[in-house]
PDB file of C-alpha atoms (C1' of nucleotides) in Angstrom:
ATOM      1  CA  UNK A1395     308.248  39.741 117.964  1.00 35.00           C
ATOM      2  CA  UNK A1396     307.943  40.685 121.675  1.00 36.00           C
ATOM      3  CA  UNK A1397     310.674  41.652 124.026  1.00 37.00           C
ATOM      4  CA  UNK A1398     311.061  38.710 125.821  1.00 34.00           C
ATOM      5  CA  UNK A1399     314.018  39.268 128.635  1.00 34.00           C
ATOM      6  CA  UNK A1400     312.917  36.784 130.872  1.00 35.00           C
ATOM      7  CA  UNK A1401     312.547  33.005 130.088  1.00 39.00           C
ATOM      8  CA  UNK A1402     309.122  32.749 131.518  1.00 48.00           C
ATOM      9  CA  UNK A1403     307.565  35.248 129.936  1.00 54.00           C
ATOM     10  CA  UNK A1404     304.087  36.643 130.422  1.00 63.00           C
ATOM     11  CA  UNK A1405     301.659  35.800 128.099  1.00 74.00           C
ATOM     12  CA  UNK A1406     298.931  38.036 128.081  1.00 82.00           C
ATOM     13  CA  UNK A1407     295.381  38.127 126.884  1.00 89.00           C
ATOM     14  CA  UNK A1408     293.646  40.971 125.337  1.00 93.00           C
ATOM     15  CA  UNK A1409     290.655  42.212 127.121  1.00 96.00           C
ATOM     16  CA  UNK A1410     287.894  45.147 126.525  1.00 97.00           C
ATOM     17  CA  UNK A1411     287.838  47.362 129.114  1.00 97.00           C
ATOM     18  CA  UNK A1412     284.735  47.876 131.326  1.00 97.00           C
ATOM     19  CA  UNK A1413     283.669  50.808 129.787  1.00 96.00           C
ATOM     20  CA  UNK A1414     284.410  49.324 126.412  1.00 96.00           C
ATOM     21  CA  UNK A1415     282.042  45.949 127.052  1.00 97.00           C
ATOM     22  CA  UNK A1416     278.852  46.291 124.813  1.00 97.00           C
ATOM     23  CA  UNK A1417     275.367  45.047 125.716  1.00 98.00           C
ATOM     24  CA  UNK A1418     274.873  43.994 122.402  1.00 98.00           C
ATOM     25  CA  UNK A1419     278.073  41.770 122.114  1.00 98.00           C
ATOM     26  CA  UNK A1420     277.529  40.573 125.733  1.00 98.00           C
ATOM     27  CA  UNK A1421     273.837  39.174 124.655  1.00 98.00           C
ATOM     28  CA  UNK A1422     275.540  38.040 121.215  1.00 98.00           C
ATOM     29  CA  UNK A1423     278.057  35.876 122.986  1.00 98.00           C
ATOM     30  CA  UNK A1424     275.407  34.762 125.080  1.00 98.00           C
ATOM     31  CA  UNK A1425     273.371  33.368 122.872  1.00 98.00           C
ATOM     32  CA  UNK A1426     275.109  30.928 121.782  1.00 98.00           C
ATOM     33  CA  UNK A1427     274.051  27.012 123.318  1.00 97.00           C
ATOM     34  CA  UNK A1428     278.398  26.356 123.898  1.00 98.00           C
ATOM     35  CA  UNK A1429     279.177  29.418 124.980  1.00 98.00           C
ATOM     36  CA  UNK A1430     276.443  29.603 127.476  1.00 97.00           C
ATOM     37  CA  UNK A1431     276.794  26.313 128.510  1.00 97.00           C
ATOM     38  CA  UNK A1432     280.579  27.123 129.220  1.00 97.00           C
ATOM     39  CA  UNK A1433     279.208  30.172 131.088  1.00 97.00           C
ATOM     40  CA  UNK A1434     276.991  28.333 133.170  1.00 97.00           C
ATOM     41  CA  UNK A1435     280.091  25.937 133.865  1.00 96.00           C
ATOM     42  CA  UNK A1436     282.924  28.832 134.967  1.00 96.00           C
ATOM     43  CA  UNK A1437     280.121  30.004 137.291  1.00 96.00           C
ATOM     44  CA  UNK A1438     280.680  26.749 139.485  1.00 94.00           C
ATOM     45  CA  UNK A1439     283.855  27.993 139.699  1.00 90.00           C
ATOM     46  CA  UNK A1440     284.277  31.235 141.414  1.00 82.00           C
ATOM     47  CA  UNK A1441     286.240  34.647 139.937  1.00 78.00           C
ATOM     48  CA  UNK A1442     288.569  34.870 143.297  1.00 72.00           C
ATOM     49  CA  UNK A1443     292.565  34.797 142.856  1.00 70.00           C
ATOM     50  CA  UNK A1444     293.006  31.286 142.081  1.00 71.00           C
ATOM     51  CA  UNK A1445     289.271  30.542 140.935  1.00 82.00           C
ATOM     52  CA  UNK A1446     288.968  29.488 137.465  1.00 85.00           C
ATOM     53  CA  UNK A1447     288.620  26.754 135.284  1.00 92.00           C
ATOM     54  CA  UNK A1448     291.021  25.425 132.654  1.00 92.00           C
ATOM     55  CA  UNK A1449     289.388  24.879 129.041  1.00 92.00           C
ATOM     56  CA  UNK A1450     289.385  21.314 129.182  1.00 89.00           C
ATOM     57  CA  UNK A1451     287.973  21.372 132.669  1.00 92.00           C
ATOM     58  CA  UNK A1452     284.240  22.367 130.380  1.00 94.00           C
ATOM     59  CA  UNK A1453     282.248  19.704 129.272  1.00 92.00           C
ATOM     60  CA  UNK A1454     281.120  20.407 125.947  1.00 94.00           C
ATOM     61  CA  UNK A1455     280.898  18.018 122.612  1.00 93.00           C
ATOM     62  CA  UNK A1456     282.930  20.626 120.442  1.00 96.00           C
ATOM     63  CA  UNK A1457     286.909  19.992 119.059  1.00 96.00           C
ATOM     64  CA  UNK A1458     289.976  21.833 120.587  1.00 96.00           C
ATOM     65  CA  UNK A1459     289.801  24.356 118.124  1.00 96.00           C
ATOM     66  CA  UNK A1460     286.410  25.211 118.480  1.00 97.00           C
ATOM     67  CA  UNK A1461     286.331  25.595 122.070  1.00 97.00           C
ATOM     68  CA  UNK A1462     289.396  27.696 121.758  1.00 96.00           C
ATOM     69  CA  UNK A1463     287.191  30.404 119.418  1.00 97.00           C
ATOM     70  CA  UNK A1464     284.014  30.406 122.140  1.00 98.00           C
ATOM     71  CA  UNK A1465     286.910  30.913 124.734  1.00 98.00           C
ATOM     72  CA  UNK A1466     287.926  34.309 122.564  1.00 97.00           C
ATOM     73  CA  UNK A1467     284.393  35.411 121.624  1.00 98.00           C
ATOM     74  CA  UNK A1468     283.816  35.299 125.605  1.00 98.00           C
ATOM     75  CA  UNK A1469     287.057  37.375 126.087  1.00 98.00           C
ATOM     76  CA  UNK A1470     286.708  39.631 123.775  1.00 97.00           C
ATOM     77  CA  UNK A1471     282.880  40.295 124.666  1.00 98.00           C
ATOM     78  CA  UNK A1472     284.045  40.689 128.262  1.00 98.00           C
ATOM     79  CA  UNK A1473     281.771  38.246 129.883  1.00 98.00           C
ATOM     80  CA  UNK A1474     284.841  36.424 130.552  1.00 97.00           C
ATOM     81  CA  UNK A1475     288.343  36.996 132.582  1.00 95.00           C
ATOM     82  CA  UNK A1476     291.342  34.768 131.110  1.00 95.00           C
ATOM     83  CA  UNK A1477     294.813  34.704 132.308  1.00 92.00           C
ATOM     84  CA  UNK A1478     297.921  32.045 131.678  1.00 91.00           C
ATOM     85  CA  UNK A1479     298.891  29.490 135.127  1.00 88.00           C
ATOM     86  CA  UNK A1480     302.005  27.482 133.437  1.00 86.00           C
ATOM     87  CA  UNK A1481     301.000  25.598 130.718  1.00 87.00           C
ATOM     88  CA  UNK A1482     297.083  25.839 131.152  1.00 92.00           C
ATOM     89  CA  UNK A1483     294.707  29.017 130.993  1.00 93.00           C
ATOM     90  CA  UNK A1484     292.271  29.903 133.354  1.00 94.00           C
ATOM     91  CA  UNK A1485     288.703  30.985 132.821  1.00 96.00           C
ATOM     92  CA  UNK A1486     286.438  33.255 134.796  1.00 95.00           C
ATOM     93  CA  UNK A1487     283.376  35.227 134.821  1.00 97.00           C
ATOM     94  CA  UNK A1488     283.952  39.047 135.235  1.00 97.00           C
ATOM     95  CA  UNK A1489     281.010  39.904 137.472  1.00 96.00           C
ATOM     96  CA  UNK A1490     283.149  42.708 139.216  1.00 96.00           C
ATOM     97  CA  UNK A1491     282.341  43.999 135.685  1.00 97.00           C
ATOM     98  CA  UNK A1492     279.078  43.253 134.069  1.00 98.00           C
ATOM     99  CA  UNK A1493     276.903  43.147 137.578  1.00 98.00           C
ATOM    100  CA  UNK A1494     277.552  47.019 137.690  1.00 98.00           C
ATOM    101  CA  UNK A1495     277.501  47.484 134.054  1.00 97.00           C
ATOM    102  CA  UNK A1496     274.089  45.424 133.488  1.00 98.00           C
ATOM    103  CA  UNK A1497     272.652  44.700 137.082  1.00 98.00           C
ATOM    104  CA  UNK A1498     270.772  41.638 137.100  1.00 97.00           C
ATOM    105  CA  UNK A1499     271.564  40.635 133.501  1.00 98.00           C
ATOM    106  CA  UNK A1500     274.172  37.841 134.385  1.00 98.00           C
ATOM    107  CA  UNK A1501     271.964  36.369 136.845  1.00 98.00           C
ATOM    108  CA  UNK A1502     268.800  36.414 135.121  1.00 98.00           C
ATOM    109  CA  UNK A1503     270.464  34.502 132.377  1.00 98.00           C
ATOM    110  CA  UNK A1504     272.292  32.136 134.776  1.00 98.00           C
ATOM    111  CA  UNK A1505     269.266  31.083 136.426  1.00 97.00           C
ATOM    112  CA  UNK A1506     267.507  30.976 133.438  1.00 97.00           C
ATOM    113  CA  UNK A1507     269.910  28.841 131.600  1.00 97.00           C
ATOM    114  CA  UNK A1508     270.015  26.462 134.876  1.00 93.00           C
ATOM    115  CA  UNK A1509     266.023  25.545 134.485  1.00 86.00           C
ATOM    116  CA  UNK A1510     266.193  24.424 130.973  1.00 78.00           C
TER     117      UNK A1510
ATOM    118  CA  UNK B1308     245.294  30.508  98.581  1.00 36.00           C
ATOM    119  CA  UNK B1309     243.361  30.583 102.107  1.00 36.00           C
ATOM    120  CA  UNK B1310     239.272  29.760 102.488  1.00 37.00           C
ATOM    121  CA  UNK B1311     238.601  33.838 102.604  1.00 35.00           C
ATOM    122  CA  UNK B1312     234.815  33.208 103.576  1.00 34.00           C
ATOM    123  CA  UNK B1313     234.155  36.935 104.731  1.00 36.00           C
ATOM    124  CA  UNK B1314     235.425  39.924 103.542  1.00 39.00           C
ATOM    125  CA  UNK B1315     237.342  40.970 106.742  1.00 47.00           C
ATOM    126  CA  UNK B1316     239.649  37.756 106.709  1.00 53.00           C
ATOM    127  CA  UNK B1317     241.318  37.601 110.170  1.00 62.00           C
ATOM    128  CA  UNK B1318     244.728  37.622 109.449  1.00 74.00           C
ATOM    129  CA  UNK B1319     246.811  35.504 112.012  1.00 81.00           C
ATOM    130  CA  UNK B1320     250.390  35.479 112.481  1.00 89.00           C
ATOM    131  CA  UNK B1321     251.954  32.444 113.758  1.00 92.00           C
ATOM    132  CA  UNK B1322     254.005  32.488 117.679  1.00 95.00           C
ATOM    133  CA  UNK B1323     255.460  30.390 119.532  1.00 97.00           C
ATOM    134  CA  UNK B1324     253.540  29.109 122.657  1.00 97.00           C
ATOM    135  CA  UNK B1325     255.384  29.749 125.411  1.00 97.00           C
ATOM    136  CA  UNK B1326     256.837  26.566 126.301  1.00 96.00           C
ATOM    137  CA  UNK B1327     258.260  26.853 122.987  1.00 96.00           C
ATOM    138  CA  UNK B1328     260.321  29.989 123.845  1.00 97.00           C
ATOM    139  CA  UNK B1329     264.602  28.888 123.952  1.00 97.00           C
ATOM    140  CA  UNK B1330     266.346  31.489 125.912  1.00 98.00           C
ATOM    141  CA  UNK B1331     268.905  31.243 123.097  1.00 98.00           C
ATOM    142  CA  UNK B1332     266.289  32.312 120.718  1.00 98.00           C
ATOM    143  CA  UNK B1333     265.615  35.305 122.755  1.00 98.00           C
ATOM    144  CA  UNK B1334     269.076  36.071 123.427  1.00 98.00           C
ATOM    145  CA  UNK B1335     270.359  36.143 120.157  1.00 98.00           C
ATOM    146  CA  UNK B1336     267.158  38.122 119.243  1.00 98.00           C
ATOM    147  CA  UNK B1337     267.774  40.722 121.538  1.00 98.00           C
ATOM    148  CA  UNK B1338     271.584  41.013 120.704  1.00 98.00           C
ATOM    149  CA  UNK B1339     270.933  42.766 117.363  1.00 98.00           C
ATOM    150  CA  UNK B1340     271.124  46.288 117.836  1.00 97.00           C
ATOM    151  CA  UNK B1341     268.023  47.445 115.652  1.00 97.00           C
ATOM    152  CA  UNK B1342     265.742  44.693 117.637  1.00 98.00           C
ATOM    153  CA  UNK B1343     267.265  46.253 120.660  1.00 97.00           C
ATOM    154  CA  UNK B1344     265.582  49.283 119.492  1.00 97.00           C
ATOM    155  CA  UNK B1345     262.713  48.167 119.022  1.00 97.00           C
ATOM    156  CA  UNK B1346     261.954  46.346 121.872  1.00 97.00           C
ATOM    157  CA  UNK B1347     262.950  49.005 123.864  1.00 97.00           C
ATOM    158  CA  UNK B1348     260.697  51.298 122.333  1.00 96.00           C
ATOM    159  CA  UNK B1349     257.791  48.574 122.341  1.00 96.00           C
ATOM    160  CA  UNK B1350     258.258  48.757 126.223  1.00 96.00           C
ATOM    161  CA  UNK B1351     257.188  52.189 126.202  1.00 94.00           C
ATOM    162  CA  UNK B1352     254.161  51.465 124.670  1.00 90.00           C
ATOM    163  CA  UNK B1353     252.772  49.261 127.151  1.00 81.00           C
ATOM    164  CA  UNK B1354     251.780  45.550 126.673  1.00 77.00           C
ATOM    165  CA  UNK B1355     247.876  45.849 127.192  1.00 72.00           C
ATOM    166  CA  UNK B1356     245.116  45.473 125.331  1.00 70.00           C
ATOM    167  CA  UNK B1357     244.429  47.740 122.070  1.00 71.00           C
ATOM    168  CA  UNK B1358     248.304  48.747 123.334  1.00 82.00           C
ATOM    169  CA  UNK B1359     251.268  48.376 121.221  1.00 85.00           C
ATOM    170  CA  UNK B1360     252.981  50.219 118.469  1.00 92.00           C
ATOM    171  CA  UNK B1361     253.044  50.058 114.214  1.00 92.00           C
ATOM    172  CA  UNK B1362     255.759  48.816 112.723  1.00 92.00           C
ATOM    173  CA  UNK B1363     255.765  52.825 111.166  1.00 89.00           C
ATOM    174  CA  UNK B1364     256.299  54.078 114.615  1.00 93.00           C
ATOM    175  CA  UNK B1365     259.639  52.628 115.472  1.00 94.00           C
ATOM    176  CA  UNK B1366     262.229  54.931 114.439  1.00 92.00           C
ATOM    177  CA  UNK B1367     265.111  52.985 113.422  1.00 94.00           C
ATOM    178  CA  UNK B1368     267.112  53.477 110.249  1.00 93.00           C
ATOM    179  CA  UNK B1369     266.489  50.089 108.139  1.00 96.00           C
ATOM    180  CA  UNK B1370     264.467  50.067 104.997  1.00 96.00           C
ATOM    181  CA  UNK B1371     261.225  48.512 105.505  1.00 96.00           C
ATOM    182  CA  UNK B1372     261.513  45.369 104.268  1.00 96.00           C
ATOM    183  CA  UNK B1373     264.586  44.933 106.335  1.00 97.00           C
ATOM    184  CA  UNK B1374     261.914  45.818 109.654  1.00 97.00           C
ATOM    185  CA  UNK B1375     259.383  43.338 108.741  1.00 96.00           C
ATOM    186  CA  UNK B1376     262.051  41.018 108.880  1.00 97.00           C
ATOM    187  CA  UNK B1377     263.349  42.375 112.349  1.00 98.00           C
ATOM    188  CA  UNK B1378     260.078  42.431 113.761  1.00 98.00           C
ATOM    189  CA  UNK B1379     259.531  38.629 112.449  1.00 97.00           C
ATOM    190  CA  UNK B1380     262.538  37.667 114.106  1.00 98.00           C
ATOM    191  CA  UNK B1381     261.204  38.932 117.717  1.00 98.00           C
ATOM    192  CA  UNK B1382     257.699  37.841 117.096  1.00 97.00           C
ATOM    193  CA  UNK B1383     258.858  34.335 116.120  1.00 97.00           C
ATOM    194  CA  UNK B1384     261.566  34.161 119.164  1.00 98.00           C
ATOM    195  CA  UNK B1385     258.702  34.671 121.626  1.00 98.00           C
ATOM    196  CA  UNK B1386     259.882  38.528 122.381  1.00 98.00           C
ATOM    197  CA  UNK B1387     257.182  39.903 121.158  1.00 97.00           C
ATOM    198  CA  UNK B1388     253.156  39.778 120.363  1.00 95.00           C
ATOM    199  CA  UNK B1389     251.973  40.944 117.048  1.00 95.00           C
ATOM    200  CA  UNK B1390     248.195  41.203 115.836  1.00 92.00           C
ATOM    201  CA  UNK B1391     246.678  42.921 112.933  1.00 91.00           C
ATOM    202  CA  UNK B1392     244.656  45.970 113.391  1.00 88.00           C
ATOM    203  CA  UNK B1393     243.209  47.724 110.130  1.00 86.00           C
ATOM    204  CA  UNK B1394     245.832  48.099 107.555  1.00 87.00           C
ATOM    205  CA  UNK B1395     248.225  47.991 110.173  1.00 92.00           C
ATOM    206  CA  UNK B1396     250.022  45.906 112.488  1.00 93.00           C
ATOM    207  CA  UNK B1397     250.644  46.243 116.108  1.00 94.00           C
ATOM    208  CA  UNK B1398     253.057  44.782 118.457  1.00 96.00           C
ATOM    209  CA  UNK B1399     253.888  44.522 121.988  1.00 95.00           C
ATOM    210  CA  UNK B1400     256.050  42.604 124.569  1.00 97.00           C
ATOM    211  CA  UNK B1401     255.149  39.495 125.713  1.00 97.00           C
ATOM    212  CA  UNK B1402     256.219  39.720 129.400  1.00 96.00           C
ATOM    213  CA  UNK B1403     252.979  37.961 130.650  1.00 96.00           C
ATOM    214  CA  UNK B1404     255.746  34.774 128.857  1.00 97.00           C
ATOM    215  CA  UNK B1405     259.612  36.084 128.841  1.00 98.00           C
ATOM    216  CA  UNK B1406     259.207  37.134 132.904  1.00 98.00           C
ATOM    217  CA  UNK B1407     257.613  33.716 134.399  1.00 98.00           C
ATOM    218  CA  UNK B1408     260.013  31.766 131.964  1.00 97.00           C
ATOM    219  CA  UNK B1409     263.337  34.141 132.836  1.00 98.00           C
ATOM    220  CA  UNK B1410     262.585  36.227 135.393  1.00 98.00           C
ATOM    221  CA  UNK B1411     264.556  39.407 135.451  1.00 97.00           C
ATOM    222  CA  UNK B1412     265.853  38.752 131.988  1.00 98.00           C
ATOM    223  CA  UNK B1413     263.707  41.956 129.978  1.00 98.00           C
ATOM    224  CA  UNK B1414     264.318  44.210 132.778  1.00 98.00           C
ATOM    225  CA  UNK B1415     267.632  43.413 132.910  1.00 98.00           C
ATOM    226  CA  UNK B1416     268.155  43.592 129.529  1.00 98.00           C
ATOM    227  CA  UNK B1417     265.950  46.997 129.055  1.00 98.00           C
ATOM    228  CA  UNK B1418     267.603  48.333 132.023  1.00 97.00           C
ATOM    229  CA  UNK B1419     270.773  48.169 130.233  1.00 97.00           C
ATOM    230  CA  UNK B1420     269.827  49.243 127.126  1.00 97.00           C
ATOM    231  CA  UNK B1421     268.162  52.823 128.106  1.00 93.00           C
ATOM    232  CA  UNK B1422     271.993  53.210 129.837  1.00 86.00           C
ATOM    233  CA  UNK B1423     273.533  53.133 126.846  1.00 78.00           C
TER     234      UNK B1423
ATOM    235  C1'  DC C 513     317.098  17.821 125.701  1.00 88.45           C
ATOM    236  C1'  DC C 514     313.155  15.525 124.296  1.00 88.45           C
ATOM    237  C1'  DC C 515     308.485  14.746 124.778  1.00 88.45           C
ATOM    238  C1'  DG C 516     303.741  15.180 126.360  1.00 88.45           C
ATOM    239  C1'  DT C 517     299.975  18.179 127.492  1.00 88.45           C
ATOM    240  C1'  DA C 518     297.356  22.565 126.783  1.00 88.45           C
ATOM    241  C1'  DG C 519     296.103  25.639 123.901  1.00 88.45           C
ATOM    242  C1'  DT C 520     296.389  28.502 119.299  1.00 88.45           C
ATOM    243  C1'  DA C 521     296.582  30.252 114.453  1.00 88.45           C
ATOM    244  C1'  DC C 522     295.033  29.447 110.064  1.00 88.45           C
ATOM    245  C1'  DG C 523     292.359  28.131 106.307  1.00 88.45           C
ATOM    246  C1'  DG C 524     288.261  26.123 104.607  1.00 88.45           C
ATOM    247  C1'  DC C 525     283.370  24.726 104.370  1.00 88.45           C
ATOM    248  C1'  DG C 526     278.532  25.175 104.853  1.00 88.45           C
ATOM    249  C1'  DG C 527     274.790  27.433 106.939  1.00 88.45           C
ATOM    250  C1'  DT C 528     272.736  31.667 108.723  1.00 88.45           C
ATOM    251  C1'  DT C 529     271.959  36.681 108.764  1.00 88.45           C
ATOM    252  C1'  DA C 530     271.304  41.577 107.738  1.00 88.45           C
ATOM    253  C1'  DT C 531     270.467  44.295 104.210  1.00 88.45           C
ATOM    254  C1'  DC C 532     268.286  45.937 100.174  1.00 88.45           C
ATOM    255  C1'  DG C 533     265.123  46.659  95.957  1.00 88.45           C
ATOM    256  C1'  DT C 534     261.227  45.311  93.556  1.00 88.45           C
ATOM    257  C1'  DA C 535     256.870  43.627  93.034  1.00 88.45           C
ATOM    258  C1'  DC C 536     253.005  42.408  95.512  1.00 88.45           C
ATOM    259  C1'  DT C 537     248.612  42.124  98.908  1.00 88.45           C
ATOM    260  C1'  DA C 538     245.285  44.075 102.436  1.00 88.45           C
ATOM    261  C1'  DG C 539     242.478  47.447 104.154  1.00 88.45           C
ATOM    262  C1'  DG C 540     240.435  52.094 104.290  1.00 88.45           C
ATOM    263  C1'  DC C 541     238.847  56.371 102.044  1.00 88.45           C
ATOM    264  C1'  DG C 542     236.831  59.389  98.692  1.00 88.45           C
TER     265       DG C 542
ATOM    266  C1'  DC D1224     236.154  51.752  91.624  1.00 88.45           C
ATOM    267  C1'  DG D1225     240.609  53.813  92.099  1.00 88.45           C
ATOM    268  C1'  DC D1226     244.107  55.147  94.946  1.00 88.45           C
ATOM    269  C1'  DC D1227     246.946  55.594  99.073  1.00 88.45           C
ATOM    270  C1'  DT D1228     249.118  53.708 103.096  1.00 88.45           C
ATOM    271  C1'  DA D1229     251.019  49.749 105.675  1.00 88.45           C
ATOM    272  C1'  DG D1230     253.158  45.912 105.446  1.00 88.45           C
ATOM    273  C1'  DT D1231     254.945  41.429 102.979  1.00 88.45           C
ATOM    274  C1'  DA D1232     257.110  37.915 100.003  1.00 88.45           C
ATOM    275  C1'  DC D1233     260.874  36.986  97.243  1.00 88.45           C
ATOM    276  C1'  DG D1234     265.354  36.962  95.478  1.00 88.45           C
ATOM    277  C1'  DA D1235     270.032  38.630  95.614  1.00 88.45           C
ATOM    278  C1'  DT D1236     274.244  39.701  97.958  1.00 88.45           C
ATOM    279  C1'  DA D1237     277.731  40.235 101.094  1.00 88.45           C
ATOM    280  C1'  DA D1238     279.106  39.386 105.593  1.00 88.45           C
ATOM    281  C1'  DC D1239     279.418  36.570 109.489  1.00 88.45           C
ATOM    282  C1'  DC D1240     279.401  32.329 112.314  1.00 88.45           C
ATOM    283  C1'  DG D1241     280.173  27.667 114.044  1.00 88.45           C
ATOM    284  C1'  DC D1242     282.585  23.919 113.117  1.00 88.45           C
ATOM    285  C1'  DC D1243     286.529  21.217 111.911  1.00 88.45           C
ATOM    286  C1'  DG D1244     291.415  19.456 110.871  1.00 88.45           C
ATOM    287  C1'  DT D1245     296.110  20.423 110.567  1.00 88.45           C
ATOM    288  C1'  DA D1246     300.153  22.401 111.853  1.00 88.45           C
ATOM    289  C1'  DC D1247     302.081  25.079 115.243  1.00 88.45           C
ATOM    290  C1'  DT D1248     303.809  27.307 119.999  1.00 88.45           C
ATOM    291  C1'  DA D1249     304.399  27.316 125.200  1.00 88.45           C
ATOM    292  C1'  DC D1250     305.349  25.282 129.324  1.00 88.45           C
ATOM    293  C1'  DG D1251     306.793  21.721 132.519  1.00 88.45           C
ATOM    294  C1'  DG D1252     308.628  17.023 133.700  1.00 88.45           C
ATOM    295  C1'  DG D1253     311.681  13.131 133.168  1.00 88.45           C
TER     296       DG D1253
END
DNA sequence: CCCGTAGTACGGCGGTTATCGTACTAGGCG
DNA sequence: CGCCTAGTACGATAACCGCCGTACTACGGG
């Protein structure tokens, strides 16, 4: 399907870009108790180069599957950043976008999500 | 149905106290973009006493039984106050609950909304 | 080259949601 | 009392969502 000249080829993600991230769909994949739970999780774990978490590296009672369509919804909401390292994907907050887009959103919910 | 003693039957409607209020609730309350409406416009119209707005004077394009079930939705997520005054029925924010609870979280959240 | 690990695509199932129309109740006014 | 306005309760419908299992692909190591 894809032109694929090189043997390791680049698998990439589809993301919104910042001006196409909704509040709406932000607060929608927010309000979910998985996703925000995974949320709260990647936030341990830094945005730098190299930050990240890997899928399995959340702690949450859902199957494979599942976990793999919270993963998306985040994506594709752009509260989250994901990119391919070898075999496993890597998971972070996009702060560099939402903090300008909604200022204090992200953190209100982080915090609030942390004291329940 | 109810022991109507007196002619002027105070009619309650049933919240959630505040240590009742999920942030999940609230999220996914405030991620629907006709609730987003309305609590933005409820914000303008202050949270004080004999404050607040009729359902009539929110101007978003739903039929009205689709609004009473909007406005149920907030009220019963702990977003917003409603009380009956005359043949109508006014609402307001409930910030003296979502701000000590999530601090930041409605300003955020309006903040980003009027931006739109 | 084969296999294990990590993640995905797909289809299905059951519960929730947004929407509406219609028929109804509550309160105020003449 | 009769009527108007404001809002509600109810039922229907179509869409969406969260969850899963199964079958699959991608990459890296032995």
């Amino acid at each position: 399907m894809e032109d694929v000249t090189t043997t390791t080829a680049v698998r990439e993600l589809p993301h919104p870009a910042r001006e196409e991230i909704r509040l709406e769909t932000v607060l929608h994949a927010l309000a979910d108790p998985t996703r925000l739970r995974i949320v709260t999780t990647l936030d341990t774990f830094g945005e730098g180069e190299g930050l990240g978490a890997t899928c399995s590296q959340v702690d949450v009672p859902v199957s494979a599957s599942t976990l793999t369509h919270h993963f998306r919804v985040l994506r594709e909401s752009g509260v989250i950043n994901q990119c391919y390292r070898g075999t496993s994907k890597i998971s972070c907050l996009r702060r560099t976008d939402l903090d300008p887009l909604f200022p204090g959103l992200l953190d209100a919910v982080l915090n609030a999500a942390r004291n329940v």
